[in-house]
């Protein structure tokens, strides 16, 4: 590729569905869930093949970023307004500092193994040579209702195998998820590649236009004040007429909720999965997570039991996505 590859890691969220491990002062990306290193550290290491590394975060977390990604340039967005404004701001800043390049966008809180670099480079080349906004779609291993889906369109072989992006689909119900998997749709991993010019041109045709204009004038704060919270999928990717999808053949999980630990850790003979010290008596198919606390389970099954700090969460594994409702109430009460 004839231009630099810049990895941009998004690290401004909190990961509310992993409460109480995730809190307002301890976001998901700073947690060491799958090993000794934090999820953010693992992401930075995964992107080490890039020519430059940037991390975009909010002011509350900025001082801690160097502990997890010491080689990164830290970009601090004026306020948290979802991925649309964040990526517009960060892409504009990268163009100012690096110039003509390809930006590889990575969430900071996912787990990935396998041939990530080769897939990422292939997607970057598609972005560089076609001018398309590239998204990476993961081959589903199950009809999951917790992920959005990507519908691939007509296939292309040059400059790397990819497909036109036919449509994005929001998180489905169980029946629809099965239909999506049968139809060959891919999971939306939230990983992208684009040139700054291509992305910012596309953003000018959306509700993010006031932010792009303000960034051109050097007024980032005013630009953020002029736009609403909006995801990059909704604002840009779903509306552009020049997008592509590259199939991600690596193993991927976003650890979006506590039941995801079943896909990361080995279970005991009764199907219990644990992160931390636990005892299970006549208990099966549970997920246990704790910091320095011992958790005992007796006569229960199908639960996620989580104990961090002074907080305890008990939820049915099948309803683990609803933890965000708990967080919503706690935020209103100023207790998150």
PDB file of N, CA and C in Angstrom, residues 60-97:
ATOM      1  N   UNK A  60     -12.242  11.978  30.862  1.00  0.00           N
ATOM      2  CA  UNK A  60     -12.174  11.259  32.129  1.00  0.00           C
ATOM      3  C   UNK A  60     -11.169  10.109  32.096  1.00  0.00           C
ATOM      4  N   UNK A  61     -10.925   9.546  30.910  1.00  0.00           N
ATOM      5  CA  UNK A  61     -10.075   8.369  30.803  1.00  0.00           C
ATOM      6  C   UNK A  61      -8.699   8.682  30.217  1.00  0.00           C
ATOM      7  N   UNK A  62      -8.495   9.886  29.730  1.00  0.00           N
ATOM      8  CA  UNK A  62      -7.302  10.192  28.933  1.00  0.00           C
ATOM      9  C   UNK A  62      -6.008   9.938  29.683  1.00  0.00           C
ATOM     10  N   UNK A  63      -5.942  10.287  30.958  1.00  0.00           N
ATOM     11  CA  UNK A  63      -4.689  10.156  31.700  1.00  0.00           C
ATOM     12  C   UNK A  63      -4.270   8.702  31.895  1.00  0.00           C
ATOM     13  N   UNK A  64      -5.226   7.778  31.809  1.00  0.00           N
ATOM     14  CA  UNK A  64      -4.903   6.371  32.028  1.00  0.00           C
ATOM     15  C   UNK A  64      -4.508   5.637  30.750  1.00  0.00           C
ATOM     16  N   UNK A  65      -4.783   6.225  29.600  1.00  0.00           N
ATOM     17  CA  UNK A  65      -4.506   5.542  28.338  1.00  0.00           C
ATOM     18  C   UNK A  65      -3.041   5.132  28.207  1.00  0.00           C
ATOM     19  N   UNK A  66      -2.063   6.001  28.548  1.00  0.00           N
ATOM     20  CA  UNK A  66      -0.659   5.593  28.390  1.00  0.00           C
ATOM     21  C   UNK A  66      -0.269   4.357  29.197  1.00  0.00           C
ATOM     22  N   UNK A  67      -0.982   4.066  30.272  1.00  0.00           N
ATOM     23  CA  UNK A  67      -0.689   2.858  31.041  1.00  0.00           C
ATOM     24  C   UNK A  67      -0.999   1.600  30.239  1.00  0.00           C
ATOM     25  N   UNK A  68      -1.944   1.715  29.326  1.00  0.00           N
ATOM     26  CA  UNK A  68      -2.400   0.558  28.555  1.00  0.00           C
ATOM     27  C   UNK A  68      -1.875   0.568  27.119  1.00  0.00           C
ATOM     28  N   UNK A  69      -1.625   1.746  26.569  1.00  0.00           N
ATOM     29  CA  UNK A  69      -1.143   1.873  25.194  1.00  0.00           C
ATOM     30  C   UNK A  69      -0.083   2.969  25.142  1.00  0.00           C
ATOM     31  N   UNK A  70       1.108   2.692  25.675  1.00  0.00           N
ATOM     32  CA  UNK A  70       2.123   3.738  25.816  1.00  0.00           C
ATOM     33  C   UNK A  70       2.614   4.323  24.505  1.00  0.00           C
ATOM     34  N   UNK A  71       2.480   3.596  23.401  1.00  0.00           N
ATOM     35  CA  UNK A  71       2.971   4.095  22.112  1.00  0.00           C
ATOM     36  C   UNK A  71       1.942   4.953  21.387  1.00  0.00           C
ATOM     37  N   UNK A  72       0.755   5.063  21.922  1.00  0.00           N
ATOM     38  CA  UNK A  72      -0.334   5.720  21.210  1.00  0.00           C
ATOM     39  C   UNK A  72      -0.338   7.231  21.389  1.00  0.00           C
ATOM     40  N   UNK A  73      -0.781   7.921  20.354  1.00  0.00           N
ATOM     41  CA  UNK A  73      -1.151   9.329  20.456  1.00  0.00           C
ATOM     42  C   UNK A  73      -2.593   9.390  20.940  1.00  0.00           C
ATOM     43  N   UNK A  74      -2.843  10.128  21.993  1.00  0.00           N
ATOM     44  CA  UNK A  74      -4.182  10.177  22.602  1.00  0.00           C
ATOM     45  C   UNK A  74      -4.959  11.363  22.061  1.00  0.00           C
ATOM     46  N   UNK A  75      -6.141  11.086  21.533  1.00  0.00           N
ATOM     47  CA  UNK A  75      -7.065  12.118  21.078  1.00  0.00           C
ATOM     48  C   UNK A  75      -8.223  12.184  22.066  1.00  0.00           C
ATOM     49  N   UNK A  76      -8.522  13.366  22.557  1.00  0.00           N
ATOM     50  CA  UNK A  76      -9.584  13.534  23.549  1.00  0.00           C
ATOM     51  C   UNK A  76     -10.759  14.256  22.897  1.00  0.00           C
ATOM     52  N   UNK A  77     -11.861  13.537  22.725  1.00  0.00           N
ATOM     53  CA  UNK A  77     -13.036  14.156  22.125  1.00  0.00           C
ATOM     54  C   UNK A  77     -13.664  15.129  23.126  1.00  0.00           C
ATOM     55  N   UNK A  78     -14.235  16.236  22.643  1.00  0.00           N
ATOM     56  CA  UNK A  78     -14.798  17.244  23.550  1.00  0.00           C
ATOM     57  C   UNK A  78     -15.885  16.708  24.464  1.00  0.00           C
ATOM     58  N   UNK A  79     -16.679  15.773  23.968  1.00  0.00           N
ATOM     59  CA  UNK A  79     -17.703  15.132  24.794  1.00  0.00           C
ATOM     60  C   UNK A  79     -18.102  13.820  24.140  1.00  0.00           C
ATOM     61  N   UNK A  80     -18.663  12.921  24.934  1.00  0.00           N
ATOM     62  CA  UNK A  80     -19.070  11.629  24.405  1.00  0.00           C
ATOM     63  C   UNK A  80     -20.408  11.724  23.705  1.00  0.00           C
ATOM     64  N   UNK A  81     -20.410  11.497  22.400  1.00  0.00           N
ATOM     65  CA  UNK A  81     -21.657  11.557  21.628  1.00  0.00           C
ATOM     66  C   UNK A  81     -21.762  10.390  20.654  1.00  0.00           C
ATOM     67  N   UNK A  82     -21.353   9.222  21.077  1.00  0.00           N
ATOM     68  CA  UNK A  82     -21.430   8.003  20.290  1.00  0.00           C
ATOM     69  C   UNK A  82     -20.349   8.000  19.199  1.00  0.00           C
ATOM     70  N   UNK A  83     -20.358   6.942  18.392  1.00  0.00           N
ATOM     71  CA  UNK A  83     -19.248   6.711  17.478  1.00  0.00           C
ATOM     72  C   UNK A  83     -19.250   7.624  16.255  1.00  0.00           C
ATOM     73  N   UNK A  84     -20.400   8.178  15.875  1.00  0.00           N
ATOM     74  CA  UNK A  84     -20.417   9.065  14.713  1.00  0.00           C
ATOM     75  C   UNK A  84     -19.557  10.300  14.912  1.00  0.00           C
ATOM     76  N   UNK A  85     -19.850  11.132  15.914  1.00  0.00           N
ATOM     77  CA  UNK A  85     -19.000  12.286  16.181  1.00  0.00           C
ATOM     78  C   UNK A  85     -17.567  11.899  16.560  1.00  0.00           C
ATOM     79  N   UNK A  86     -17.398  10.845  17.334  1.00  0.00           N
ATOM     80  CA  UNK A  86     -16.048  10.454  17.755  1.00  0.00           C
ATOM     81  C   UNK A  86     -15.168  10.130  16.561  1.00  0.00           C
ATOM     82  N   UNK A  87     -15.677   9.354  15.619  1.00  0.00           N
ATOM     83  CA  UNK A  87     -14.869   8.953  14.474  1.00  0.00           C
ATOM     84  C   UNK A  87     -14.681  10.097  13.488  1.00  0.00           C
ATOM     85  N   UNK A  88     -15.649  10.984  13.406  1.00  0.00           N
ATOM     86  CA  UNK A  88     -15.471  12.166  12.564  1.00  0.00           C
ATOM     87  C   UNK A  88     -14.347  13.026  13.114  1.00  0.00           C
ATOM     88  N   UNK A  89     -14.384  13.280  14.404  1.00  0.00           N
ATOM     89  CA  UNK A  89     -13.343  14.071  15.065  1.00  0.00           C
ATOM     90  C   UNK A  89     -11.978  13.416  14.917  1.00  0.00           C
ATOM     91  N   UNK A  90     -11.890  12.132  15.238  1.00  0.00           N
ATOM     92  CA  UNK A  90     -10.602  11.449  15.218  1.00  0.00           C
ATOM     93  C   UNK A  90     -10.041  11.346  13.802  1.00  0.00           C
ATOM     94  N   UNK A  91     -10.892  11.047  12.834  1.00  0.00           N
ATOM     95  CA  UNK A  91     -10.427  10.951  11.449  1.00  0.00           C
ATOM     96  C   UNK A  91      -9.910  12.295  10.955  1.00  0.00           C
ATOM     97  N   UNK A  92     -10.598  13.365  11.312  1.00  0.00           N
ATOM     98  CA  UNK A  92     -10.152  14.709  10.924  1.00  0.00           C
ATOM     99  C   UNK A  92      -8.797  15.026  11.549  1.00  0.00           C
ATOM    100  N   UNK A  93      -8.641  14.709  12.826  1.00  0.00           N
ATOM    101  CA  UNK A  93      -7.376  14.965  13.518  1.00  0.00           C
ATOM    102  C   UNK A  93      -6.234  14.153  12.889  1.00  0.00           C
ATOM    103  N   UNK A  94      -6.510  12.912  12.542  1.00  0.00           N
ATOM    104  CA  UNK A  94      -5.480  12.066  11.935  1.00  0.00           C
ATOM    105  C   UNK A  94      -5.067  12.633  10.583  1.00  0.00           C
ATOM    106  N   UNK A  95      -6.020  13.116   9.812  1.00  0.00           N
ATOM    107  CA  UNK A  95      -5.656  13.734   8.525  1.00  0.00           C
ATOM    108  C   UNK A  95      -4.762  14.947   8.736  1.00  0.00           C
ATOM    109  N   UNK A  96      -5.043  15.713   9.787  1.00  0.00           N
ATOM    110  CA  UNK A  96      -4.213  16.876  10.085  1.00  0.00           C
ATOM    111  C   UNK A  96      -2.785  16.466  10.462  1.00  0.00           C
ATOM    112  N   UNK A  97      -2.665  15.385  11.217  1.00  0.00           N
ATOM    113  CA  UNK A  97      -1.357  15.016  11.750  1.00  0.00           C
ATOM    114  C   UNK A  97      -0.564  14.079  10.850  1.00  0.00           C
TER     115      UNK A  97
END
